[in-house]
PDB file of C-alpha atoms in Angstrom:
ATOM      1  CA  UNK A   8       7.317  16.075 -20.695  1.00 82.00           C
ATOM      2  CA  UNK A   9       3.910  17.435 -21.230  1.00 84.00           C
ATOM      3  CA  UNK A  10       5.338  20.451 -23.246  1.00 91.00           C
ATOM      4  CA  UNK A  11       7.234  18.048 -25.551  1.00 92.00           C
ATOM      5  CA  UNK A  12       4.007  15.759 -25.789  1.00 89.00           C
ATOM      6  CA  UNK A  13       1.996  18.602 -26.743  1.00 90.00           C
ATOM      7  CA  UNK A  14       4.345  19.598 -29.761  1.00 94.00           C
ATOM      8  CA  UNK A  15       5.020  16.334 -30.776  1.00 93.00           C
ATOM      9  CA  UNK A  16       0.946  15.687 -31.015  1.00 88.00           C
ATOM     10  CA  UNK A  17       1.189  19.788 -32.436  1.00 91.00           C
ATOM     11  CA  UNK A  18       3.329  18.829 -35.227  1.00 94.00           C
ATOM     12  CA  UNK A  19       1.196  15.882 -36.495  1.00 87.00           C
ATOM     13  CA  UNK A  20      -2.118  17.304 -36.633  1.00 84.00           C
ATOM     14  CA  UNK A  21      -0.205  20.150 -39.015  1.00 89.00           C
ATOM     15  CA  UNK A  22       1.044  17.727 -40.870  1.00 88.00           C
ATOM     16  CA  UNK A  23      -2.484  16.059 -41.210  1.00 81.00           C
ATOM     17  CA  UNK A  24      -4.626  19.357 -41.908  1.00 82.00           C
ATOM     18  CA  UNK A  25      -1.448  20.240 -44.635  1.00 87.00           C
ATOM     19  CA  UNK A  26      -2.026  16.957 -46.394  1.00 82.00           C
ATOM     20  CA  UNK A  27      -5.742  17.408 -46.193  1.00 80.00           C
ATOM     21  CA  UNK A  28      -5.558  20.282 -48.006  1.00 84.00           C
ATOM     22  CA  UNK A  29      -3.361  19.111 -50.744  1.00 85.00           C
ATOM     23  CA  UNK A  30      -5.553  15.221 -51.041  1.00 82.00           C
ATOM     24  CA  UNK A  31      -8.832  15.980 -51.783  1.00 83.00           C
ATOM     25  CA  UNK A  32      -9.266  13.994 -54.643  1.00 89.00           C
ATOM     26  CA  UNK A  33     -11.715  11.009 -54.249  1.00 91.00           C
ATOM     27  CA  UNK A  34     -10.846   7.271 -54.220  1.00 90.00           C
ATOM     28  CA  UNK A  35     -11.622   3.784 -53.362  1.00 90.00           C
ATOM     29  CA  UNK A  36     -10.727   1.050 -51.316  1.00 86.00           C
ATOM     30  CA  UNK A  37     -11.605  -2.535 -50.931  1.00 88.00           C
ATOM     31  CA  UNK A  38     -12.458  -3.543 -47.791  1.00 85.00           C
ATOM     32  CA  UNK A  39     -13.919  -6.941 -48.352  1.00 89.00           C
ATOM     33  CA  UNK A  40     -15.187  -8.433 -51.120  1.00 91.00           C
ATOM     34  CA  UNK A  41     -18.260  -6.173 -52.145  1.00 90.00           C
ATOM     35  CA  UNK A  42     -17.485  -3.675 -49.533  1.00 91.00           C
ATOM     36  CA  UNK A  43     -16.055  -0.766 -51.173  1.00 91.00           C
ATOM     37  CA  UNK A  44     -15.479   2.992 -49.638  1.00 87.00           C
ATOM     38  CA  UNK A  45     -15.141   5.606 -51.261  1.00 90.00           C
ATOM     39  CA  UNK A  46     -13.955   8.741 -49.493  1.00 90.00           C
ATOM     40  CA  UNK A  47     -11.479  11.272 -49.817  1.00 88.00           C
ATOM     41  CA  UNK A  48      -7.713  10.098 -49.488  1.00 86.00           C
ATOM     42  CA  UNK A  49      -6.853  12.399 -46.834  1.00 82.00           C
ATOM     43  CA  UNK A  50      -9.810  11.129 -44.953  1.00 84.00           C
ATOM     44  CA  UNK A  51      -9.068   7.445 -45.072  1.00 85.00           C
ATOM     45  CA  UNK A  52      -5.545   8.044 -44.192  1.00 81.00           C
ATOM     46  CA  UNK A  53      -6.360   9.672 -41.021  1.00 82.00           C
ATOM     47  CA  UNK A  54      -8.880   6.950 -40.366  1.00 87.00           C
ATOM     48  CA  UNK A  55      -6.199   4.611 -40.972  1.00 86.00           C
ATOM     49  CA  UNK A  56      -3.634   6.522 -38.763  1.00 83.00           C
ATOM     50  CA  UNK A  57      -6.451   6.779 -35.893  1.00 88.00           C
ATOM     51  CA  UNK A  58      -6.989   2.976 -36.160  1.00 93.00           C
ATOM     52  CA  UNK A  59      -3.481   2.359 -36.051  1.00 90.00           C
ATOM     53  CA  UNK A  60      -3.315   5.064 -33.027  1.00 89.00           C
ATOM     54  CA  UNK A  61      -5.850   2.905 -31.017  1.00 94.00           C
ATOM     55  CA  UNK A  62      -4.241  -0.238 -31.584  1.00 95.00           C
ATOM     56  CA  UNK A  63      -0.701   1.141 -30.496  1.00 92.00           C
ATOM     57  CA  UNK A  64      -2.552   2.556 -27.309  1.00 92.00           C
ATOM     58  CA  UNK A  65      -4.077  -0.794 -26.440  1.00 95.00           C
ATOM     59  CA  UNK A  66      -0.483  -2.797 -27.416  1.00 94.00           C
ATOM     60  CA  UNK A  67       0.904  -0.229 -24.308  1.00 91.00           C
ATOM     61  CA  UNK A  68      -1.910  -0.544 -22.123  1.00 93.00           C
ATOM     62  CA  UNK A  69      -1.771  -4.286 -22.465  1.00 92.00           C
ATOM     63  CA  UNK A  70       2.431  -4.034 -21.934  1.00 90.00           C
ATOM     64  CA  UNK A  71       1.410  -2.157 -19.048  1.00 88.00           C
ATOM     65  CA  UNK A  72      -0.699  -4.898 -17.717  1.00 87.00           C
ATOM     66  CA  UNK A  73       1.657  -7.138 -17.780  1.00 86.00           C
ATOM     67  CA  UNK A  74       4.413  -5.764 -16.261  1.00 81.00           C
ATOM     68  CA  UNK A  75       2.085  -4.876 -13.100  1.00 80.00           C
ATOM     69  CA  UNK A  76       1.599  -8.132 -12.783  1.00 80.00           C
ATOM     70  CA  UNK A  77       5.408  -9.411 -13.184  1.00 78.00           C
ATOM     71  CA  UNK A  78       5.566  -6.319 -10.708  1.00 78.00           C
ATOM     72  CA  UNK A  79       3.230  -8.211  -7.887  1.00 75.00           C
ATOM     73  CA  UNK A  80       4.936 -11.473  -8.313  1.00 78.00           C
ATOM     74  CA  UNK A  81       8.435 -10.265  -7.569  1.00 82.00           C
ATOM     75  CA  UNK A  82       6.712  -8.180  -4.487  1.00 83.00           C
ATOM     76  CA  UNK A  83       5.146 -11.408  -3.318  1.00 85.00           C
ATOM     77  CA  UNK A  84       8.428 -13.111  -3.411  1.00 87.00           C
ATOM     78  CA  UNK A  85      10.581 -10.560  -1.650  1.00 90.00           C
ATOM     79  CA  UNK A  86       8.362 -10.769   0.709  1.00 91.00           C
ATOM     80  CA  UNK A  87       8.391 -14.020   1.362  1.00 91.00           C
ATOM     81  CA  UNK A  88      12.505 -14.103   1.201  1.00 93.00           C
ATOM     82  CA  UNK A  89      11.950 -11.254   3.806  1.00 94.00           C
ATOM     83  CA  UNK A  90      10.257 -13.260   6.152  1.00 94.00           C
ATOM     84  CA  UNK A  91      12.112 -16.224   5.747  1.00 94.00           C
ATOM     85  CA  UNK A  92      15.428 -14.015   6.538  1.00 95.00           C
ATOM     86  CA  UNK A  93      14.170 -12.189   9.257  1.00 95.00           C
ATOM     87  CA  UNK A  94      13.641 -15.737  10.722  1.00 95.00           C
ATOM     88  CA  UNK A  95      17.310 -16.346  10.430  1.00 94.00           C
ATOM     89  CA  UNK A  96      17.922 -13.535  12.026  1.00 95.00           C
ATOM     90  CA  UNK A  97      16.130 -14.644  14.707  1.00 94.00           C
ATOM     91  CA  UNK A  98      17.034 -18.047  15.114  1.00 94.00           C
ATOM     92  CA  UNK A  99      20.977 -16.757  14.911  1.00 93.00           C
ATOM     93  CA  UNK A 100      20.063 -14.289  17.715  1.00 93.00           C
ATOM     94  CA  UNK A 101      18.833 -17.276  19.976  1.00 91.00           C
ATOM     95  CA  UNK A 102      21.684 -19.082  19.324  1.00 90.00           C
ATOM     96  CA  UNK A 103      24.611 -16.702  19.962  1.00 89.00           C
ATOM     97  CA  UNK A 104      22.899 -16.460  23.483  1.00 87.00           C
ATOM     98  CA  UNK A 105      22.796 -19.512  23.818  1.00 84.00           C
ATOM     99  CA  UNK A 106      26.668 -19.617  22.999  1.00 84.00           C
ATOM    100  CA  UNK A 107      27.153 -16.538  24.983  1.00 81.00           C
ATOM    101  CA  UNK A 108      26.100 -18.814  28.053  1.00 80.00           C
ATOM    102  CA  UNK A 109      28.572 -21.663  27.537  1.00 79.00           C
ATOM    103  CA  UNK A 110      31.288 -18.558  27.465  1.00 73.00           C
ATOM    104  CA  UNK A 111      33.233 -19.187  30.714  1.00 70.00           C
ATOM    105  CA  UNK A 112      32.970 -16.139  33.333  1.00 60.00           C
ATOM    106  CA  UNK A 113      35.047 -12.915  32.208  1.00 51.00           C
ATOM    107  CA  UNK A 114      37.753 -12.554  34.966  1.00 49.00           C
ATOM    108  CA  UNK A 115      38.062  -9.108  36.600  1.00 50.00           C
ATOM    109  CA  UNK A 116      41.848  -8.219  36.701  1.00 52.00           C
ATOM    110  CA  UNK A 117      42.706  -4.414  37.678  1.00 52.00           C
ATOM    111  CA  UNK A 118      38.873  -3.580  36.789  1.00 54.00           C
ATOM    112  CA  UNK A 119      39.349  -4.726  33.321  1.00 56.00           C
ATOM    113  CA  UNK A 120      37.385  -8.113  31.856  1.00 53.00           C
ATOM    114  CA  UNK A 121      39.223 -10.477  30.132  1.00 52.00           C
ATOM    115  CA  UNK A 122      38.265 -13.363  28.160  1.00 50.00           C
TER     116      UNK A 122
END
C-alpha cells in the first residue's frame, strides 16, 4: 500500500511542477472585498489544492473520530449482553441440578443404568 501511495502522491507533484512550468503568467483574485492577491496561477492553484488537501485530511480524521466512538459504544454493549448471558448460563446451570435432583434413582440392571 505504501508503494502505491507513494506513486499516487509521485504522479501529482509531476503533474503540479509540469503545470508550473507551463502557468507562469501573473493574475488576480478576489478574496474579499479590497483584498486582492496577485500571484502566479500555478501558485494559487497549488495553494488552493493544499487548502483543499488539509480540509479533506481533517473531514477523515474527524470520520475517524467518530467511528471510534460508535466503535466504544457497541464494545460497551456487548459487554454488557455478555454479562447478562453468562448469567443465564449460570442460573440454567443451577437449575438443571436442581432438576437433576428431583430425577428418581437410576436403577442398576446387569451393570447398566437405566432411567
Amino acid at each position: 500500500m505504501r508503494q502505491i501511495n507513494f506513486v499516487v502522491i509521485f504522479v501529482i507533484a509531476l503533474a503540479l511542477v509540469l503545470f508550473g512550468i507551463e502557468n507562469t503568467e501573473r493574475v488576480l483574485i478576489h478574496i474579499a472585498p479590497g483584498l486582492d492577491v496577485e500571484a502566479p496561477l500555478c501558485v494559487e492553484l497549488i495553494i488552493a489544492m493544499g487548502i483543499g488537501a488539509v480540509f479533506a485530511w481533517v473531514f477523515s480524521v474527524w470520520a475517524q473520530l467518530q467511528g471510534y466512538m460508535s466503535f466504544g459504544k457497541q464494545v460497551q454493549q456487548r459487554e454488557v449482553r455478555i454479562q447478562e448471558l453468562e448469567q443465564d448460563v449460570q442460573r440454567y446451570q443451577v437449575k438443571l441440578e436442581e432438576q437433576s435432583l428431583m430425577l428418581p434413582a437410576a436403577q442398576i440392571e446387569d451393570g447398566e443404568a437405566v432411567a
